PDB file of C-alpha atoms in Angstrom:
ATOM      1  CA  MET A   1      11.932  12.819  45.027  1.00  0.00           C
ATOM      2  CA  ASN A   2      15.154  10.955  46.641  1.00  0.00           C
ATOM      3  CA  LEU A   3      18.785  10.371  45.005  1.00  0.00           C
ATOM      4  CA  GLY A   4      20.962   7.235  45.104  1.00  0.00           C
ATOM      5  CA  ILE A   5      25.005   8.714  44.433  1.00  0.00           C
ATOM      6  CA  ASP A   6      27.604   5.556  43.496  1.00  0.00           C
ATOM      7  CA  LEU A   7      30.539   8.404  44.206  1.00  0.00           C
ATOM      8  CA  GLY A   8      32.437   6.358  42.304  1.00  0.00           C
ATOM      9  CA  THR A   9      36.388   5.743  41.631  1.00  0.00           C
ATOM     10  CA  SER A  10      36.428   6.057  37.835  1.00  0.00           C
ATOM     11  CA  ASN A  11      32.310   6.381  37.302  1.00  0.00           C
ATOM     12  CA  SER A  12      29.796   7.475  39.530  1.00  0.00           C
ATOM     13  CA  ALA A  13      25.766   7.607  38.459  1.00  0.00           C
ATOM     14  CA  VAL A  14      22.376   8.735  39.822  1.00  0.00           C
ATOM     15  CA  VAL A  15      19.174   7.153  40.440  1.00  0.00           C
ATOM     16  CA  GLY A  16      15.927   8.709  41.299  1.00  0.00           C
ATOM     17  CA  VAL A  17      13.340   7.325  43.745  1.00  0.00           C
ATOM     18  CA  ASP A  18       9.779   9.109  43.586  1.00  0.00           C
ATOM     19  CA  ASP A  19       6.116   7.550  43.163  1.00  0.00           C
ATOM     20  CA  SER A  20       7.269   6.250  39.668  1.00  0.00           C
ATOM     21  CA  GLY A  21       9.481   3.719  40.824  1.00  0.00           C
ATOM     22  CA  LEU A  22      13.348   4.110  40.043  1.00  0.00           C
ATOM     23  CA  ARG A  23      14.522   5.699  37.566  1.00  0.00           C
ATOM     24  CA  LEU A  24      18.594   6.133  36.450  1.00  0.00           C
ATOM     25  CA  PHE A  25      20.125   9.747  34.805  1.00  0.00           C
ATOM     26  CA  LYS A  26      21.735   9.444  32.084  1.00  0.00           C
ATOM     27  CA  THR A  27      24.324  11.053  30.778  1.00  0.00           C
ATOM     28  CA  ASP A  28      24.645  14.001  28.214  1.00  0.00           C
ATOM     29  CA  ASP A  29      25.536  11.566  25.334  1.00  0.00           C
ATOM     30  CA  GLY A  30      23.932   9.259  26.955  1.00  0.00           C
ATOM     31  CA  LYS A  31      26.343   7.081  29.244  1.00  0.00           C
ATOM     32  CA  ASP A  32      24.821   5.331  32.709  1.00  0.00           C
ATOM     33  CA  VAL A  33      27.992   7.177  33.643  1.00  0.00           C
ATOM     34  CA  LEU A  34      29.708   9.412  34.462  1.00  0.00           C
ATOM     35  CA  ALA A  35      33.875   8.961  34.527  1.00  0.00           C
ATOM     36  CA  SER A  36      35.367  11.108  37.765  1.00  0.00           C
ATOM     37  CA  VAL A  37      37.318  12.970  35.461  1.00  0.00           C
ATOM     38  CA  ILE A  38      37.997  16.679  35.780  1.00  0.00           C
ATOM     39  CA  TYR A  39      39.476  18.394  32.674  1.00  0.00           C
ATOM     40  CA  PHE A  40      40.282  22.482  33.645  1.00  0.00           C
ATOM     41  CA  ASP A  41      42.057  24.103  30.012  1.00  0.00           C
ATOM     42  CA  ARG A  42      43.338  26.977  30.077  1.00  0.00           C
ATOM     43  CA  ARG A  43      41.901  29.446  30.542  1.00  0.00           C
ATOM     44  CA  GLY A  44      39.843  28.073  32.811  1.00  0.00           C
ATOM     45  CA  HIS A  45      36.986  26.328  31.667  1.00  0.00           C
ATOM     46  CA  MET A  46      35.317  22.686  33.128  1.00  0.00           C
ATOM     47  CA  THR A  47      35.003  19.324  31.429  1.00  0.00           C
ATOM     48  CA  ILE A  48      33.665  17.464  33.217  1.00  0.00           C
ATOM     49  CA  GLY A  49      32.941  13.167  32.303  1.00  0.00           C
ATOM     50  CA  THR A  50      33.605  11.349  29.313  1.00  0.00           C
ATOM     51  CA  ARG A  51      35.354  14.471  27.414  1.00  0.00           C
ATOM     52  CA  ALA A  52      37.765  14.915  30.027  1.00  0.00           C
ATOM     53  CA  GLN A  53      38.932  11.574  29.830  1.00  0.00           C
ATOM     54  CA  ALA A  54      39.678  12.410  26.271  1.00  0.00           C
ATOM     55  CA  GLN A  55      41.921  14.711  27.372  1.00  0.00           C
ATOM     56  CA  ALA A  56      44.022  12.447  29.568  1.00  0.00           C
ATOM     57  CA  GLU A  57      46.756  11.159  27.470  1.00  0.00           C
ATOM     58  CA  LEU A  58      46.646  14.913  25.493  1.00  0.00           C
ATOM     59  CA  SER A  59      46.593  16.927  29.165  1.00  0.00           C
ATOM     60  CA  PRO A  60      48.152  14.783  32.002  1.00  0.00           C
ATOM     61  CA  ASP A  61      48.434  18.071  33.128  1.00  0.00           C
ATOM     62  CA  ASN A  62      45.665  19.530  33.011  1.00  0.00           C
ATOM     63  CA  VAL A  63      42.823  16.465  34.331  1.00  0.00           C
ATOM     64  CA  ALA A  64      41.513  15.592  38.057  1.00  0.00           C
ATOM     65  CA  GLN A  65      41.064  11.378  38.359  1.00  0.00           C
ATOM     66  CA  GLY A  66      41.359   9.234  41.198  1.00  0.00           C
ATOM     67  CA  PHE A  67      40.692  11.508  43.497  1.00  0.00           C
ATOM     68  CA  LYS A  68      38.090   9.453  45.630  1.00  0.00           C
ATOM     69  CA  ARG A  69      41.382   7.802  47.018  1.00  0.00           C
ATOM     70  CA  LEU A  70      42.385  11.276  48.944  1.00  0.00           C
ATOM     71  CA  MET A  71      39.278  11.871  50.883  1.00  0.00           C
ATOM     72  CA  GLY A  72      39.815  13.001  54.134  1.00  0.00           C
ATOM     73  CA  THR A  73      43.285  14.376  53.223  1.00  0.00           C
ATOM     74  CA  SER A  74      44.716  17.529  53.324  1.00  0.00           C
ATOM     75  CA  SER A  75      46.553  16.865  50.525  1.00  0.00           C
ATOM     76  CA  THR A  76      45.884  18.855  47.226  1.00  0.00           C
ATOM     77  CA  ILE A  77      44.861  17.881  42.526  1.00  0.00           C
ATOM     78  CA  ASP A  78      47.940  20.389  40.777  1.00  0.00           C
ATOM     79  CA  LEU A  79      47.033  20.503  37.758  1.00  0.00           C
ATOM     80  CA  GLU A  80      49.756  22.458  36.260  1.00  0.00           C
ATOM     81  CA  GLY A  81      48.781  22.932  33.054  1.00  0.00           C
ATOM     82  CA  ALA A  82      45.651  24.945  34.151  1.00  0.00           C
ATOM     83  CA  ASP A  83      47.697  26.469  36.723  1.00  0.00           C
ATOM     84  CA  LYS A  84      44.901  25.050  39.344  1.00  0.00           C
ATOM     85  CA  SER A  85      44.460  23.287  42.314  1.00  0.00           C
ATOM     86  CA  LEU A  86      41.489  21.210  44.117  1.00  0.00           C
ATOM     87  CA  THR A  87      41.104  19.769  46.960  1.00  0.00           C
ATOM     88  CA  PRO A  88      39.638  15.482  46.849  1.00  0.00           C
ATOM     89  CA  GLU A  89      36.378  17.087  48.782  1.00  0.00           C
ATOM     90  CA  GLU A  90      36.633  20.178  45.604  1.00  0.00           C
ATOM     91  CA  ALA A  91      36.515  17.195  42.653  1.00  0.00           C
ATOM     92  CA  SER A  92      34.356  15.506  44.144  1.00  0.00           C
ATOM     93  CA  SER A  93      31.325  18.136  44.727  1.00  0.00           C
ATOM     94  CA  GLU A  94      32.206  18.655  41.059  1.00  0.00           C
ATOM     95  CA  ILE A  95      31.323  15.348  40.125  1.00  0.00           C
ATOM     96  CA  ILE A  96      27.955  15.167  42.824  1.00  0.00           C
ATOM     97  CA  ARG A  97      26.442  18.762  40.607  1.00  0.00           C
ATOM     98  CA  GLN A  98      27.521  17.090  37.322  1.00  0.00           C
ATOM     99  CA  LEU A  99      24.862  14.203  37.961  1.00  0.00           C
ATOM    100  CA  LEU A 100      23.111  16.516  40.237  1.00  0.00           C
ATOM    101  CA  ARG A 101      22.494  19.172  36.765  1.00  0.00           C
ATOM    102  CA  GLN A 102      21.952  15.117  34.868  1.00  0.00           C
ATOM    103  CA  VAL A 103      18.956  14.704  36.963  1.00  0.00           C
ATOM    104  CA  GLU A 104      17.932  18.873  36.512  1.00  0.00           C
ATOM    105  CA  SER A 105      17.827  17.709  32.706  1.00  0.00           C
ATOM    106  CA  GLU A 106      16.166  14.847  32.499  1.00  0.00           C
ATOM    107  CA  THR A 107      12.860  15.761  35.397  1.00  0.00           C
ATOM    108  CA  GLY A 108      13.125  20.044  34.949  1.00  0.00           C
ATOM    109  CA  THR A 109      13.438  20.589  38.962  1.00  0.00           C
ATOM    110  CA  GLY A 110      16.337  20.890  41.659  1.00  0.00           C
ATOM    111  CA  GLU A 111      14.682  19.938  44.900  1.00  0.00           C
ATOM    112  CA  PHE A 112      15.404  16.723  45.606  1.00  0.00           C
ATOM    113  CA  ALA A 113      14.524  15.284  49.453  1.00  0.00           C
ATOM    114  CA  GLY A 114      17.319  13.953  49.759  1.00  0.00           C
ATOM    115  CA  ALA A 115      20.219  11.175  49.466  1.00  0.00           C
ATOM    116  CA  ILE A 116      21.879   8.151  49.571  1.00  0.00           C
ATOM    117  CA  ILE A 117      25.566   8.190  49.111  1.00  0.00           C
ATOM    118  CA  THR A 118      27.915   5.069  49.005  1.00  0.00           C
ATOM    119  CA  ILE A 119      30.978   4.700  50.424  1.00  0.00           C
ATOM    120  CA  PRO A 120      33.894   2.185  50.832  1.00  0.00           C
ATOM    121  CA  ALA A 121      33.768  -0.108  53.044  1.00  0.00           C
ATOM    122  CA  ALA A 122      36.862   1.119  54.641  1.00  0.00           C
ATOM    123  CA  PHE A 123      36.111   4.652  54.277  1.00  0.00           C
ATOM    124  CA  ASP A 124      37.124   5.936  58.083  1.00  0.00           C
ATOM    125  CA  GLN A 125      34.726   9.452  60.034  1.00  0.00           C
ATOM    126  CA  MET A 126      37.539  11.515  57.983  1.00  0.00           C
ATOM    127  CA  GLN A 127      36.717  10.319  54.645  1.00  0.00           C
ATOM    128  CA  SER A 128      32.702   9.572  54.869  1.00  0.00           C
ATOM    129  CA  GLU A 129      32.902  13.258  57.438  1.00  0.00           C
ATOM    130  CA  ALA A 130      34.845  14.534  53.178  1.00  0.00           C
ATOM    131  CA  THR A 131      32.409  13.081  51.410  1.00  0.00           C
ATOM    132  CA  ILE A 132      29.221  14.460  53.134  1.00  0.00           C
ATOM    133  CA  ARG A 133      30.935  17.917  52.988  1.00  0.00           C
ATOM    134  CA  ALA A 134      31.644  17.840  48.847  1.00  0.00           C
ATOM    135  CA  ALA A 135      27.812  16.848  49.014  1.00  0.00           C
ATOM    136  CA  HIS A 136      26.437  19.439  51.150  1.00  0.00           C
ATOM    137  CA  ALA A 137      28.953  22.244  48.679  1.00  0.00           C
ATOM    138  CA  ALA A 138      27.348  20.740  45.594  1.00  0.00           C
ATOM    139  CA  GLY A 139      23.750  21.676  47.182  1.00  0.00           C
ATOM    140  CA  LEU A 140      22.446  18.775  49.279  1.00  0.00           C
ATOM    141  CA  SER A 141      20.813  19.707  52.521  1.00  0.00           C
ATOM    142  CA  LYS A 142      19.690  16.097  53.239  1.00  0.00           C
ATOM    143  CA  VAL A 143      22.827  12.896  52.665  1.00  0.00           C
ATOM    144  CA  GLY A 144      23.172   9.705  54.750  1.00  0.00           C
ATOM    145  CA  LEU A 145      26.036   7.404  53.717  1.00  0.00           C
ATOM    146  CA  LEU A 146      25.523   3.527  53.063  1.00  0.00           C
ATOM    147  CA  GLN A 147      28.548   1.469  52.847  1.00  0.00           C
ATOM    148  CA  GLU A 148      28.621   0.444  49.195  1.00  0.00           C
ATOM    149  CA  PRO A 149      29.118  -3.954  49.701  1.00  0.00           C
ATOM    150  CA  VAL A 150      26.341  -3.308  52.019  1.00  0.00           C
ATOM    151  CA  ALA A 151      24.317  -1.839  48.628  1.00  0.00           C
ATOM    152  CA  ALA A 152      25.169  -3.992  46.828  1.00  0.00           C
ATOM    153  CA  ALA A 153      24.035  -6.884  49.248  1.00  0.00           C
ATOM    154  CA  MET A 154      20.217  -5.286  49.160  1.00  0.00           C
ATOM    155  CA  ALA A 155      20.821  -4.995  45.980  1.00  0.00           C
ATOM    156  CA  ALA A 156      20.962  -8.658  45.487  1.00  0.00           C
ATOM    157  CA  LEU A 157      18.644  -9.351  48.365  1.00  0.00           C
ATOM    158  CA  GLU A 158      16.044  -7.951  46.610  1.00  0.00           C
ATOM    159  CA  GLY A 159      14.233 -10.597  44.844  1.00  0.00           C
ATOM    160  CA  ALA A 160      16.125 -13.057  46.775  1.00  0.00           C
ATOM    161  CA  THR A 161      14.494 -16.260  47.990  1.00  0.00           C
ATOM    162  CA  ARG A 162      16.271 -17.142  51.050  1.00  0.00           C
ATOM    163  CA  ARG A 163      17.322 -13.500  52.428  1.00  0.00           C
ATOM    164  CA  ASP A 164      18.723 -14.567  56.006  1.00  0.00           C
ATOM    165  CA  GLY A 165      22.761 -15.882  55.720  1.00  0.00           C
ATOM    166  CA  ARG A 166      26.441 -14.783  55.368  1.00  0.00           C
ATOM    167  CA  PHE A 167      27.179 -13.571  51.190  1.00  0.00           C
ATOM    168  CA  LEU A 168      30.463 -12.661  50.526  1.00  0.00           C
ATOM    169  CA  ILE A 169      29.982  -9.546  48.400  1.00  0.00           C
ATOM    170  CA  TYR A 170      32.832  -8.136  45.974  1.00  0.00           C
ATOM    171  CA  ASP A 171      33.191  -5.293  43.734  1.00  0.00           C
ATOM    172  CA  LEU A 172      35.458  -5.279  40.918  1.00  0.00           C
ATOM    173  CA  GLY A 173      35.863  -1.138  40.010  1.00  0.00           C
ATOM    174  CA  GLY A 174      37.320   0.890  37.412  1.00  0.00           C
ATOM    175  CA  GLY A 175      39.862   1.804  40.099  1.00  0.00           C
ATOM    176  CA  THR A 176      39.899  -0.468  43.686  1.00  0.00           C
ATOM    177  CA  PHE A 177      38.767  -4.437  44.144  1.00  0.00           C
ATOM    178  CA  ASP A 178      36.845  -4.725  46.635  1.00  0.00           C
ATOM    179  CA  LEU A 179      35.518  -7.955  48.926  1.00  0.00           C
ATOM    180  CA  ALA A 180      32.842  -7.656  51.583  1.00  0.00           C
ATOM    181  CA  LEU A 181      31.401 -10.386  53.906  1.00  0.00           C
ATOM    182  CA  VAL A 182      27.927  -9.238  54.916  1.00  0.00           C
ATOM    183  CA  GLU A 183      25.281 -10.703  57.654  1.00  0.00           C
ATOM    184  CA  ALA A 184      22.374 -10.348  56.232  1.00  0.00           C
ATOM    185  CA  SER A 185      18.902 -10.955  58.980  1.00  0.00           C
ATOM    186  CA  GLY A 186      15.044 -10.389  58.953  1.00  0.00           C
ATOM    187  CA  GLY A 187      15.290  -7.709  56.229  1.00  0.00           C
ATOM    188  CA  ALA A 188      18.466  -5.745  58.276  1.00  0.00           C
ATOM    189  CA  VAL A 189      22.732  -6.017  56.085  1.00  0.00           C
ATOM    190  CA  ASN A 190      25.505  -5.364  58.002  1.00  0.00           C
ATOM    191  CA  VAL A 191      29.467  -5.805  57.380  1.00  0.00           C
ATOM    192  CA  ILE A 192      31.176  -8.296  59.332  1.00  0.00           C
ATOM    193  CA  ALA A 193      34.954  -8.019  58.385  1.00  0.00           C
ATOM    194  CA  HIS A 194      36.138  -6.117  54.855  1.00  0.00           C
ATOM    195  CA  GLU A 195      38.870  -6.145  52.184  1.00  0.00           C
ATOM    196  CA  GLY A 196      40.258  -4.213  49.261  1.00  0.00           C
ATOM    197  CA  ILE A 197      43.515  -3.312  47.005  1.00  0.00           C
ATOM    198  CA  LYS A 198      43.023   0.344  46.029  1.00  0.00           C
TER     199      LYS A 198
END
């Protein structure tokens, strides 16, 4: 099975593709997306997702969120209440691990042929490499990256009668807003220009 992962600033999701088609893997609480939030209690036990998000107001010093913005930097996420420190890569790796657990829970297997992870069009080389390292640390050996507006354009053009042309793609995420001007020609999609607000 090949995986597609949207590793988002606020929420993340995972789909799988095999002979039976495309399938979205839900969280333990039945949601389509996983909140990209990590919580550590005082004993060091980690929780990811909606339950971690619920702790953001109660125990903000124990919660890591929004760390995608720090990918590719030497910044750390210091969780003073839990006496823990994570790099953005480590935090992203934990989110990917949780997404992989969702797939394994539903399919009974942790064997994956490969994965494509979407990244913002504005990600530079260091941010892209950090995303790949996070995926490798989570246990994925074959990983490719795809810019988010390219993925959106490919999905939008899948059923369209007119496939060639220039398109403005916007991504109004939970933590960011990105615009990209893409050109589709002969099945290939290229980003001409992009801009975003973080």
